[in-house]
């Protein structure tokens, strides 16, 4: 019999815990919906600014001024937000600061400006930041504990990633794998990340968010020759990932000693324009923005090694200069074109190695191999998995423990 006080039925501890659990899981539903809405708005606007840039290519000449304005907004309104994904990762490991709400409009605005004026950056990293910042606001609103806040940050990042690329399962895994919590992770944590990621994904579908589409492998017979090609590709992709990380880290450290970040942004943007001009890319725009059309091309036909080298260089300049937007899509571009070019050297069909490169270069560079293997299955179909797994393992070994996320801490995850 449940005890009563003054005629009022008392609530048992089990009922209280059940209500707390419902409130906690409801938070992840809200997180998914809000992240899905934010990503949908972002993707629709990104499509608009990309179309505008192609229509008016002269906008690229205003890149230096636009980037200085965007970065000035960070320094004026929220300097801490400049740390981006590293701030969120650091707050999971060492919670001592608040992730400001203003990070959401700042990263959306600055990324859209970057794409409107032709910088070589991505979009998924921005969505990850928005999801993480939304998770922070919900943790504050519902007054969750530090541990629950950490899970919300993780789930928000995963939902942002999954909603941006249209791969919710990969998103849920990415949220855990990219951050490597410095605490024990229970299986329930994965469920919470899964809820946020899938709710966010279906929200983007309801809002007709424009996701990129790629080829899909409906069948793929196992072949030992292809396995050897995957090993060769893994070595190549791992070297690309390691080279990208080392270049960004070393040059950023060197430039940081000079100070004057806005001047560096201006000069870096100016250098981008000069390279675009020399390449006659102001009108062609093969290397500006996301380069989705080039990625789609590389999946079905051979492309030149020049595409790999130039996108690598232009993305490095953009990120070193402090231009916002993220690394995911440029690394996908680099990996896909690298796989296509390698296929031409090996005289084989470009489809498979290009698709593997799509997943592996970013996976190795971000220390998120499992998320990117799952992403490959979601985007290209499960038939790609045997070759993708082999290439990913090799690339991960070659690239080492370094990561594009400098705040990342490698830690064993307990189930």
mmCIF file of C-alpha atoms in Angstrom:
data_model
loop_
_atom_site.group_PDB
_atom_site.id
_atom_site.type_symbol
_atom_site.label_atom_id
_atom_site.label_comp_id
_atom_site.label_asym_id
_atom_site.label_seq_id
_atom_site.Cartn_x
_atom_site.Cartn_y
_atom_site.Cartn_z
ATOM 1 C CA UNK A 1 0.000 0.000 0.000
ATOM 2 C CA UNK A 2 1.323 3.449 -0.951
ATOM 3 C CA UNK A 3 1.552 5.732 2.102
ATOM 4 C CA UNK A 4 -0.406 8.996 2.212
ATOM 5 C CA UNK A 5 0.196 12.295 3.976
ATOM 6 C CA UNK A 6 -2.761 14.480 4.921
ATOM 7 C CA UNK A 7 -4.923 12.531 2.516
ATOM 8 C CA UNK A 8 -2.544 13.116 -0.414
ATOM 9 C CA UNK A 9 -1.002 10.047 -2.059
ATOM 10 C CA UNK A 10 2.782 10.065 -1.722
ATOM 11 C CA UNK A 11 4.901 9.518 -4.808
ATOM 12 C CA UNK A 12 7.251 6.545 -4.517
ATOM 13 C CA UNK A 13 10.964 6.748 -5.346
ATOM 14 C CA UNK A 14 10.384 4.523 -8.384
ATOM 15 C CA UNK A 15 7.728 6.885 -9.715
ATOM 16 C CA UNK A 16 10.007 9.872 -9.158
ATOM 17 C CA UNK A 17 12.861 8.147 -10.981
ATOM 18 C CA UNK A 18 10.521 7.197 -13.821
ATOM 19 C CA UNK A 19 9.428 10.820 -14.193
ATOM 20 C CA UNK A 20 13.046 11.984 -14.170
ATOM 21 C CA UNK A 21 13.911 9.403 -16.848
ATOM 22 C CA UNK A 22 10.978 10.488 -19.016
ATOM 23 C CA UNK A 23 12.043 14.114 -18.678
ATOM 24 C CA UNK A 24 15.613 13.162 -19.550
ATOM 25 C CA UNK A 25 14.673 11.157 -22.661
ATOM 26 C CA UNK A 26 12.208 13.855 -23.708
ATOM 27 C CA UNK A 27 15.173 16.239 -23.751
ATOM 28 C CA UNK A 28 16.766 14.146 -26.522
ATOM 29 C CA UNK A 29 13.561 14.252 -28.563
ATOM 30 C CA UNK A 30 13.541 18.046 -28.261
ATOM 31 C CA UNK A 31 17.254 18.111 -29.090
ATOM 32 C CA UNK A 32 16.619 16.096 -32.252
ATOM 33 C CA UNK A 33 13.756 18.318 -33.385
ATOM 34 C CA UNK A 34 15.631 21.574 -32.748
ATOM 35 C CA UNK A 35 18.831 20.310 -34.374
ATOM 36 C CA UNK A 36 16.822 19.060 -37.350
ATOM 37 C CA UNK A 37 15.174 22.469 -37.732
ATOM 38 C CA UNK A 38 18.508 24.290 -37.430
ATOM 39 C CA UNK A 39 20.165 21.979 -39.976
ATOM 40 C CA UNK A 40 17.231 22.318 -42.378
ATOM 41 C CA UNK A 41 17.351 26.111 -42.272
ATOM 42 C CA UNK A 42 21.118 25.961 -42.701
ATOM 43 C CA UNK A 43 21.004 23.546 -45.662
ATOM 44 C CA UNK A 44 18.272 25.510 -47.452
ATOM 45 C CA UNK A 45 20.216 28.766 -47.024
ATOM 46 C CA UNK A 46 23.452 27.070 -48.067
ATOM 47 C CA UNK A 47 21.839 25.891 -51.285
ATOM 48 C CA UNK A 48 20.637 29.449 -51.913
ATOM 49 C CA UNK A 49 24.035 31.094 -51.338
ATOM 50 C CA UNK A 50 25.805 28.464 -53.471
ATOM 51 C CA UNK A 51 23.379 29.066 -56.342
ATOM 52 C CA UNK A 52 23.898 32.812 -55.925
ATOM 53 C CA UNK A 53 27.695 32.444 -56.076
ATOM 54 C CA UNK A 54 27.509 30.435 -59.291
ATOM 55 C CA UNK A 55 25.163 33.035 -60.758
ATOM 56 C CA UNK A 56 27.375 35.954 -59.703
ATOM 57 C CA UNK A 57 30.993 34.645 -59.669
ATOM 58 C CA UNK A 58 32.360 38.179 -59.148
ATOM 59 C CA UNK A 59 31.299 37.796 -55.499
ATOM 60 C CA UNK A 60 34.515 35.829 -54.986
ATOM 61 C CA UNK A 61 36.525 39.062 -55.284
ATOM 62 C CA UNK A 62 34.906 40.280 -52.037
ATOM 63 C CA UNK A 63 36.059 37.217 -50.066
ATOM 64 C CA UNK A 64 38.750 39.027 -47.974
ATOM 65 C CA UNK A 65 36.373 41.747 -46.747
ATOM 66 C CA UNK A 66 33.575 39.256 -46.071
ATOM 67 C CA UNK A 67 35.818 36.936 -44.049
ATOM 68 C CA UNK A 68 37.241 39.779 -41.960
ATOM 69 C CA UNK A 69 33.681 40.930 -41.164
ATOM 70 C CA UNK A 70 32.625 37.377 -40.230
ATOM 71 C CA UNK A 71 35.626 36.847 -37.940
ATOM 72 C CA UNK A 72 35.251 40.322 -36.434
ATOM 73 C CA UNK A 73 31.716 39.310 -35.386
ATOM 74 C CA UNK A 74 33.221 36.416 -33.414
ATOM 75 C CA UNK A 75 35.727 38.665 -31.674
ATOM 76 C CA UNK A 76 33.054 41.257 -30.929
ATOM 77 C CA UNK A 77 30.205 39.038 -29.728
ATOM 78 C CA UNK A 78 31.701 35.721 -28.569
ATOM 79 C CA UNK A 79 35.471 35.120 -28.750
ATOM 80 C CA UNK A 80 35.100 31.759 -27.003
ATOM 81 C CA UNK A 81 32.905 30.485 -29.863
ATOM 82 C CA UNK A 82 35.898 30.722 -32.217
ATOM 83 C CA UNK A 83 37.133 27.458 -30.714
ATOM 84 C CA UNK A 84 34.242 25.718 -32.464
ATOM 85 C CA UNK A 85 34.059 21.936 -32.124
ATOM 86 C CA UNK A 86 37.126 21.906 -29.882
ATOM 87 C CA UNK A 87 35.225 23.984 -27.309
ATOM 88 C CA UNK A 88 32.437 21.392 -27.193
ATOM 89 C CA UNK A 89 34.865 18.465 -26.964
ATOM 90 C CA UNK A 90 36.846 20.228 -24.242
ATOM 91 C CA UNK A 91 33.672 20.926 -22.250
ATOM 92 C CA UNK A 92 32.863 17.224 -22.206
ATOM 93 C CA UNK A 93 36.303 16.352 -20.841
ATOM 94 C CA UNK A 94 36.841 19.372 -18.581
ATOM 95 C CA UNK A 95 33.537 21.150 -17.907
ATOM 96 C CA UNK A 96 34.293 24.651 -16.664
ATOM 97 C CA UNK A 97 32.738 27.071 -19.162
ATOM 98 C CA UNK A 98 29.374 27.579 -20.817
ATOM 99 C CA UNK A 99 28.832 27.128 -24.540
ATOM 100 C CA UNK A 100 26.982 30.314 -25.519
ATOM 101 C CA UNK A 101 23.726 30.301 -27.473
ATOM 102 C CA UNK A 102 25.208 32.882 -29.842
ATOM 103 C CA UNK A 103 27.503 30.163 -31.220
ATOM 104 C CA UNK A 104 24.505 28.894 -33.255
ATOM 105 C CA UNK A 105 23.790 32.059 -35.300
ATOM 106 C CA UNK A 106 27.505 32.918 -35.479
ATOM 107 C CA UNK A 107 28.592 29.630 -37.061
ATOM 108 C CA UNK A 108 25.584 29.574 -39.389
ATOM 109 C CA UNK A 109 26.169 33.159 -40.533
ATOM 110 C CA UNK A 110 29.933 32.813 -40.937
ATOM 111 C CA UNK A 111 29.665 29.525 -42.865
ATOM 112 C CA UNK A 112 27.038 30.933 -45.221
ATOM 113 C CA UNK A 113 29.237 33.981 -45.813
ATOM 114 C CA UNK A 114 32.236 31.711 -46.464
ATOM 115 C CA UNK A 115 30.299 29.838 -49.144
ATOM 116 C CA UNK A 116 28.683 32.903 -50.676
ATOM 117 C CA UNK A 117 32.115 34.396 -51.351
ATOM 118 C CA UNK A 118 33.849 31.195 -52.435
ATOM 119 C CA UNK A 119 36.001 29.829 -49.598
ATOM 120 C CA UNK A 120 36.980 26.151 -49.786
ATOM 121 C CA UNK A 121 35.234 24.891 -46.649
ATOM 122 C CA UNK A 122 32.514 22.449 -45.614
ATOM 123 C CA UNK A 123 29.183 22.446 -43.826
ATOM 124 C CA UNK A 124 28.948 19.414 -41.518
ATOM 125 C CA UNK A 125 31.358 20.855 -38.943
ATOM 126 C CA UNK A 126 29.071 23.866 -38.633
ATOM 127 C CA UNK A 127 26.027 21.635 -38.099
ATOM 128 C CA UNK A 128 27.957 19.729 -35.417
ATOM 129 C CA UNK A 129 28.629 23.000 -33.577
ATOM 130 C CA UNK A 130 24.975 24.025 -33.810
ATOM 131 C CA UNK A 131 23.837 20.658 -32.437
ATOM 132 C CA UNK A 132 26.315 20.813 -29.573
ATOM 133 C CA UNK A 133 25.301 24.376 -28.682
ATOM 134 C CA UNK A 134 21.613 23.383 -28.723
ATOM 135 C CA UNK A 135 22.432 20.487 -26.380
ATOM 136 C CA UNK A 136 24.096 22.949 -24.000
ATOM 137 C CA UNK A 137 21.041 25.210 -23.909
ATOM 138 C CA UNK A 138 18.745 22.259 -23.153
ATOM 139 C CA UNK A 139 21.056 21.036 -20.377
ATOM 140 C CA UNK A 140 20.849 24.499 -18.849
ATOM 141 C CA UNK A 141 17.068 24.752 -19.322
ATOM 142 C CA UNK A 142 16.300 21.369 -17.749
ATOM 143 C CA UNK A 143 19.053 21.735 -15.111
ATOM 144 C CA UNK A 144 20.738 18.441 -15.905
ATOM 145 C CA UNK A 145 23.829 17.152 -14.106
ATOM 146 C CA UNK A 146 27.339 17.470 -15.547
ATOM 147 C CA UNK A 147 27.247 13.905 -16.814
ATOM 148 C CA UNK A 148 23.859 14.351 -18.482
ATOM 149 C CA UNK A 149 25.070 17.635 -19.939
ATOM 150 C CA UNK A 150 28.052 15.784 -21.428
ATOM 151 C CA UNK A 151 25.733 13.249 -23.061
ATOM 152 C CA UNK A 152 23.547 16.055 -24.437
ATOM 153 C CA UNK A 153 26.604 17.731 -25.953
ATOM 154 C CA UNK A 154 27.623 14.431 -27.489
ATOM 155 C CA UNK A 155 24.128 13.687 -28.808
ATOM 156 C CA UNK A 156 23.811 17.227 -30.178
ATOM 157 C CA UNK A 157 27.068 16.904 -32.099
ATOM 158 C CA UNK A 158 25.963 13.543 -33.465
ATOM 159 C CA UNK A 159 22.542 14.851 -34.455
ATOM 160 C CA UNK A 160 24.165 17.804 -36.213
ATOM 161 C CA UNK A 161 26.471 15.493 -38.165
ATOM 162 C CA UNK A 162 23.722 13.017 -39.045
ATOM 163 C CA UNK A 163 21.223 15.659 -40.148
ATOM 164 C CA UNK A 164 23.779 17.449 -42.323
ATOM 165 C CA UNK A 165 24.844 14.377 -44.309
ATOM 166 C CA UNK A 166 21.610 12.387 -44.115
ATOM 167 C CA UNK A 167 23.137 9.451 -42.203
ATOM 168 C CA UNK A 168 21.516 9.235 -38.733
ATOM 169 C CA UNK A 169 23.159 6.027 -37.504
ATOM 170 C CA UNK A 170 26.601 7.352 -38.427
ATOM 171 C CA UNK A 171 25.665 10.590 -36.676
ATOM 172 C CA UNK A 172 24.828 8.829 -33.410
ATOM 173 C CA UNK A 173 28.155 6.981 -33.494
ATOM 174 C CA UNK A 174 30.070 10.104 -34.519
ATOM 175 C CA UNK A 175 28.787 11.970 -31.466
ATOM 176 C CA UNK A 176 30.408 9.360 -29.216
ATOM 177 C CA UNK A 177 33.491 8.545 -31.274
ATOM 178 C CA UNK A 178 34.575 12.108 -32.082
ATOM 179 C CA UNK A 179 34.524 13.162 -28.439
ATOM 180 C CA UNK A 180 35.760 10.054 -26.596
ATOM 181 C CA UNK A 181 34.222 10.822 -23.228
ATOM 182 C CA UNK A 182 36.657 10.768 -20.338
ATOM 183 C CA UNK A 183 34.061 8.811 -18.346
ATOM 184 C CA UNK A 184 32.454 5.406 -18.663
ATOM 185 C CA UNK A 185 29.951 5.234 -21.483
ATOM 186 C CA UNK A 186 26.917 3.001 -21.052
ATOM 187 C CA UNK A 187 24.891 1.451 -23.851
ATOM 188 C CA UNK A 188 22.041 3.749 -22.801
ATOM 189 C CA UNK A 189 24.215 6.671 -23.928
ATOM 190 C CA UNK A 190 24.229 5.282 -27.463
ATOM 191 C CA UNK A 191 20.428 4.980 -27.311
ATOM 192 C CA UNK A 192 20.166 8.629 -26.291
ATOM 193 C CA UNK A 193 22.425 9.699 -29.157
ATOM 194 C CA UNK A 194 20.389 7.494 -31.484
ATOM 195 C CA UNK A 195 17.123 9.159 -30.437
ATOM 196 C CA UNK A 196 18.463 12.663 -31.089
ATOM 197 C CA UNK A 197 20.065 11.726 -34.410
ATOM 198 C CA UNK A 198 17.049 9.904 -35.882
ATOM 199 C CA UNK A 199 14.527 12.488 -34.670
ATOM 200 C CA UNK A 200 16.735 15.180 -36.211
ATOM 201 C CA UNK A 201 17.063 13.220 -39.461
ATOM 202 C CA UNK A 202 13.301 12.769 -39.867
ATOM 203 C CA UNK A 203 12.767 16.428 -39.001
ATOM 204 C CA UNK A 204 15.021 17.425 -41.914
ATOM 205 C CA UNK A 205 12.959 15.176 -44.193
ATOM 206 C CA UNK A 206 9.722 16.814 -43.059
ATOM 207 C CA UNK A 207 11.281 20.202 -43.827
ATOM 208 C CA UNK A 208 12.612 19.053 -47.238
ATOM 209 C CA UNK A 209 16.244 19.762 -46.360
ATOM 210 C CA UNK A 210 18.394 19.374 -49.500
ATOM 211 C CA UNK A 211 20.758 16.440 -48.900
ATOM 212 C CA UNK A 212 23.359 15.488 -51.490
ATOM 213 C CA UNK A 213 22.807 12.167 -53.292
ATOM 214 C CA UNK A 214 25.443 9.745 -54.565
ATOM 215 C CA UNK A 215 25.734 6.419 -56.368
ATOM 216 C CA UNK A 216 24.631 3.288 -54.488
ATOM 217 C CA UNK A 217 26.094 -0.199 -54.830
ATOM 218 C CA UNK A 218 23.203 -2.665 -55.198
ATOM 219 C CA UNK A 219 25.556 -5.642 -55.515
ATOM 220 C CA UNK A 220 29.289 -6.209 -55.233
ATOM 221 C CA UNK A 221 30.815 -9.682 -55.397
ATOM 222 C CA UNK A 222 33.816 -10.335 -53.172
ATOM 223 C CA UNK A 223 37.085 -10.185 -55.106
ATOM 224 C CA UNK A 224 40.619 -10.691 -53.748
ATOM 225 C CA UNK A 225 42.019 -8.241 -56.282
ATOM 226 C CA UNK A 226 39.716 -5.520 -54.935
ATOM 227 C CA UNK A 227 40.901 -6.342 -51.432
ATOM 228 C CA UNK A 228 44.501 -5.634 -52.465
ATOM 229 C CA UNK A 229 43.380 -2.408 -54.129
ATOM 230 C CA UNK A 230 41.667 -1.458 -50.853
ATOM 231 C CA UNK A 231 44.932 -1.965 -48.952
ATOM 232 C CA UNK A 232 46.811 0.249 -51.422
ATOM 233 C CA UNK A 233 44.043 2.848 -51.192
ATOM 234 C CA UNK A 234 44.134 2.725 -47.380
ATOM 235 C CA UNK A 235 47.851 3.535 -47.403
ATOM 236 C CA UNK A 236 47.272 6.463 -49.777
ATOM 237 C CA UNK A 237 44.243 7.819 -47.918
ATOM 238 C CA UNK A 238 45.972 7.504 -44.538
ATOM 239 C CA UNK A 239 48.950 9.471 -45.841
ATOM 240 C CA UNK A 240 46.614 12.186 -47.147
ATOM 241 C CA UNK A 241 44.831 12.415 -43.781
ATOM 242 C CA UNK A 242 48.097 12.582 -41.838
ATOM 243 C CA UNK A 243 49.537 15.161 -44.226
ATOM 244 C CA UNK A 244 46.427 17.322 -43.882
ATOM 245 C CA UNK A 245 46.515 17.250 -40.074
ATOM 246 C CA UNK A 246 50.244 18.006 -39.858
ATOM 247 C CA UNK A 247 50.042 20.831 -42.392
ATOM 248 C CA UNK A 248 47.132 22.541 -40.628
ATOM 249 C CA UNK A 249 48.597 22.113 -37.126
ATOM 250 C CA UNK A 250 52.148 23.207 -37.943
ATOM 251 C CA UNK A 251 51.282 26.199 -40.115
ATOM 252 C CA UNK A 252 48.585 27.359 -37.671
ATOM 253 C CA UNK A 253 51.063 27.189 -34.784
ATOM 254 C CA UNK A 254 53.640 29.126 -36.784
ATOM 255 C CA UNK A 255 51.197 31.831 -37.899
ATOM 256 C CA UNK A 256 49.672 32.166 -34.417
ATOM 257 C CA UNK A 257 52.986 33.495 -33.108
ATOM 258 C CA UNK A 258 52.579 36.575 -35.313
ATOM 259 C CA UNK A 259 49.221 37.575 -33.816
ATOM 260 C CA UNK A 260 46.969 39.802 -35.962
ATOM 261 C CA UNK A 261 44.348 37.095 -36.746
ATOM 262 C CA UNK A 262 42.143 39.426 -38.820
ATOM 263 C CA UNK A 263 45.121 40.382 -40.988
ATOM 264 C CA UNK A 264 45.905 36.687 -41.490
ATOM 265 C CA UNK A 265 42.289 36.094 -42.516
ATOM 266 C CA UNK A 266 42.478 38.972 -45.002
ATOM 267 C CA UNK A 267 45.799 37.849 -46.517
ATOM 268 C CA UNK A 268 44.724 34.201 -46.653
ATOM 269 C CA UNK A 269 41.511 35.146 -48.446
ATOM 270 C CA UNK A 270 43.508 37.308 -50.846
ATOM 271 C CA UNK A 271 45.777 34.341 -51.585
ATOM 272 C CA UNK A 272 42.714 32.206 -52.348
ATOM 273 C CA UNK A 273 41.494 34.756 -54.903
ATOM 274 C CA UNK A 274 44.918 34.868 -56.553
ATOM 275 C CA UNK A 275 45.003 31.074 -56.894
ATOM 276 C CA UNK A 276 41.422 30.964 -58.206
ATOM 277 C CA UNK A 277 42.355 33.633 -60.756
ATOM 278 C CA UNK A 278 45.482 31.807 -61.944
ATOM 279 C CA UNK A 279 43.471 28.575 -62.258
ATOM 280 C CA UNK A 280 40.670 30.409 -64.091
ATOM 281 C CA UNK A 281 38.380 29.083 -61.360
ATOM 282 C CA UNK A 282 36.486 32.326 -60.729
ATOM 283 C CA UNK A 283 34.019 31.348 -63.446
ATOM 284 C CA UNK A 284 34.427 27.545 -63.385
ATOM 285 C CA UNK A 285 34.275 27.267 -59.565
ATOM 286 C CA UNK A 286 35.600 23.717 -59.472
ATOM 287 C CA UNK A 287 37.449 24.288 -56.202
ATOM 288 C CA UNK A 288 35.244 26.847 -54.417
ATOM 289 C CA UNK A 289 32.687 25.917 -51.784
ATOM 290 C CA UNK A 290 31.615 22.322 -51.244
ATOM 291 C CA UNK A 291 32.397 20.913 -54.681
ATOM 292 C CA UNK A 292 29.537 18.394 -54.559
ATOM 293 C CA UNK A 293 29.387 18.239 -58.365
ATOM 294 C CA UNK A 294 33.071 17.233 -58.497
ATOM 295 C CA UNK A 295 32.524 14.583 -55.802
ATOM 296 C CA UNK A 296 29.622 13.144 -57.810
ATOM 297 C CA UNK A 297 31.733 13.219 -60.978
ATOM 298 C CA UNK A 298 34.677 11.459 -59.311
ATOM 299 C CA UNK A 299 32.400 8.607 -58.221
ATOM 300 C CA UNK A 300 31.580 7.694 -61.825
ATOM 301 C CA UNK A 301 34.599 8.772 -63.900
ATOM 302 C CA UNK A 302 38.321 9.402 -63.603
ATOM 303 C CA UNK A 303 39.542 12.801 -62.449
ATOM 304 C CA UNK A 304 43.002 14.354 -62.360
ATOM 305 C CA UNK A 305 45.466 14.311 -59.460
ATOM 306 C CA UNK A 306 45.342 18.096 -59.853
ATOM 307 C CA UNK A 307 41.886 18.061 -58.235
ATOM 308 C CA UNK A 308 43.288 16.309 -55.161
ATOM 309 C CA UNK A 309 46.287 18.623 -54.791
ATOM 310 C CA UNK A 310 44.431 21.884 -55.380
ATOM 311 C CA UNK A 311 41.499 21.104 -53.079
ATOM 312 C CA UNK A 312 43.990 19.998 -50.421
ATOM 313 C CA UNK A 313 45.915 23.261 -50.768
ATOM 314 C CA UNK A 314 42.897 25.592 -50.984
ATOM 315 C CA UNK A 315 41.153 23.971 -48.018
ATOM 316 C CA UNK A 316 44.338 24.195 -45.955
ATOM 317 C CA UNK A 317 44.679 27.906 -46.784
ATOM 318 C CA UNK A 318 41.013 28.513 -45.891
ATOM 319 C CA UNK A 319 41.219 26.777 -42.512
ATOM 320 C CA UNK A 320 44.636 28.170 -41.587
ATOM 321 C CA UNK A 321 43.292 31.655 -42.354
ATOM 322 C CA UNK A 322 40.517 31.134 -39.802
ATOM 323 C CA UNK A 323 37.701 30.896 -42.338
ATOM 324 C CA UNK A 324 34.700 29.086 -40.844
ATOM 325 C CA UNK A 325 32.899 26.128 -42.382
ATOM 326 C CA UNK A 326 34.596 22.916 -41.362
ATOM 327 C CA UNK A 327 36.653 20.138 -42.881
ATOM 328 C CA UNK A 328 34.243 17.293 -43.633
ATOM 329 C CA UNK A 329 33.143 18.010 -47.208
ATOM 330 C CA UNK A 330 36.589 19.193 -48.382
ATOM 331 C CA UNK A 331 38.116 15.984 -46.990
ATOM 332 C CA UNK A 332 35.358 14.000 -48.708
ATOM 333 C CA UNK A 333 36.236 15.842 -51.937
ATOM 334 C CA UNK A 334 39.941 15.067 -51.446
ATOM 335 C CA UNK A 335 39.252 11.409 -50.646
ATOM 336 C CA UNK A 336 36.805 10.854 -53.498
ATOM 337 C CA UNK A 337 38.991 12.484 -56.145
ATOM 338 C CA UNK A 338 42.055 10.666 -54.752
ATOM 339 C CA UNK A 339 40.221 7.342 -55.069
ATOM 340 C CA UNK A 340 39.133 8.177 -58.600
ATOM 341 C CA UNK A 341 42.661 9.169 -59.648
ATOM 342 C CA UNK A 342 44.186 6.079 -57.993
ATOM 343 C CA UNK A 343 41.696 3.934 -59.924
ATOM 344 C CA UNK A 344 42.984 5.428 -63.174
ATOM 345 C CA UNK A 345 46.550 4.500 -62.170
ATOM 346 C CA UNK A 346 45.451 0.941 -61.324
ATOM 347 C CA UNK A 347 43.292 0.850 -64.512
ATOM 348 C CA UNK A 348 40.117 -0.140 -62.672
ATOM 349 C CA UNK A 349 36.603 1.279 -62.458
ATOM 350 C CA UNK A 350 36.640 4.415 -60.219
ATOM 351 C CA UNK A 351 33.372 3.703 -58.355
ATOM 352 C CA UNK A 352 34.622 1.631 -55.443
ATOM 353 C CA UNK A 353 37.889 3.357 -54.526
ATOM 354 C CA UNK A 354 36.257 6.784 -54.905
ATOM 355 C CA UNK A 355 33.449 5.732 -52.542
ATOM 356 C CA UNK A 356 36.000 4.328 -50.090
ATOM 357 C CA UNK A 357 38.007 7.560 -50.270
ATOM 358 C CA UNK A 358 34.784 9.495 -49.589
ATOM 359 C CA UNK A 359 34.650 7.862 -46.143
ATOM 360 C CA UNK A 360 38.231 6.997 -45.253
ATOM 361 C CA UNK A 361 40.136 10.287 -45.514
ATOM 362 C CA UNK A 362 37.797 12.084 -43.117
ATOM 363 C CA UNK A 363 37.505 9.018 -40.862
ATOM 364 C CA UNK A 364 41.287 8.797 -40.513
ATOM 365 C CA UNK A 365 41.733 12.554 -40.097
ATOM 366 C CA UNK A 366 39.081 12.818 -37.370
ATOM 367 C CA UNK A 367 39.707 9.499 -35.568
ATOM 368 C CA UNK A 368 36.120 8.425 -36.281
ATOM 369 C CA UNK A 369 36.606 5.189 -38.265
ATOM 370 C CA UNK A 370 33.494 3.389 -37.022
ATOM 371 C CA UNK A 371 31.188 6.338 -37.734
ATOM 372 C CA UNK A 372 32.590 6.695 -41.238
ATOM 373 C CA UNK A 373 32.315 2.963 -41.965
ATOM 374 C CA UNK A 374 28.642 3.119 -40.983
ATOM 375 C CA UNK A 375 28.256 6.309 -43.028
ATOM 376 C CA UNK A 376 29.621 4.433 -46.038
ATOM 377 C CA UNK A 377 27.009 1.705 -45.598
ATOM 378 C CA UNK A 378 24.203 4.265 -45.200
ATOM 379 C CA UNK A 379 25.203 6.315 -48.241
ATOM 380 C CA UNK A 380 26.617 3.703 -50.645
ATOM 381 C CA UNK A 381 25.018 0.457 -49.400
ATOM 382 C CA UNK A 382 26.316 -2.395 -47.238
ATOM 383 C CA UNK A 383 28.029 -4.182 -50.144
ATOM 384 C CA UNK A 384 30.948 -1.749 -49.844
ATOM 385 C CA UNK A 385 31.729 -2.782 -46.255
ATOM 386 C CA UNK A 386 34.434 -5.495 -46.646
ATOM 387 C CA UNK A 387 36.661 -3.218 -48.720
ATOM 388 C CA UNK A 388 35.832 -0.091 -46.747
ATOM 389 C CA UNK A 389 36.705 -1.737 -43.424
ATOM 390 C CA UNK A 390 40.088 -2.937 -44.716
ATOM 391 C CA UNK A 391 40.974 0.473 -46.170
ATOM 392 C CA UNK A 392 39.843 2.241 -42.984
ATOM 393 C CA UNK A 393 41.988 0.053 -40.719
ATOM 394 C CA UNK A 394 45.072 0.626 -42.873
ATOM 395 C CA UNK A 395 44.439 4.384 -43.123
ATOM 396 C CA UNK A 396 43.891 4.685 -39.376
ATOM 397 C CA UNK A 397 47.240 3.013 -38.699
ATOM 398 C CA UNK A 398 49.032 5.275 -41.188
ATOM 399 C CA UNK A 399 47.405 8.507 -39.982
ATOM 400 C CA UNK A 400 48.180 7.814 -36.321
ATOM 401 C CA UNK A 401 46.522 9.349 -33.259
ATOM 402 C CA UNK A 402 46.635 12.941 -34.482
ATOM 403 C CA UNK A 403 43.266 14.507 -35.279
ATOM 404 C CA UNK A 404 41.742 17.568 -36.912
ATOM 405 C CA UNK A 405 40.033 18.014 -33.526
ATOM 406 C CA UNK A 406 42.938 19.041 -31.303
ATOM 407 C CA UNK A 407 40.881 18.750 -28.089
ATOM 408 C CA UNK A 408 40.071 15.109 -28.790
ATOM 409 C CA UNK A 409 41.190 12.639 -26.135
ATOM 410 C CA UNK A 410 41.514 8.977 -27.071
ATOM 411 C CA UNK A 411 39.945 6.937 -24.316
ATOM 412 C CA UNK A 412 38.700 3.396 -24.077
ATOM 413 C CA UNK A 413 34.909 3.202 -24.193
ATOM 414 C CA UNK A 414 33.225 0.835 -21.760
ATOM 415 C CA UNK A 415 29.899 -0.766 -22.538
#
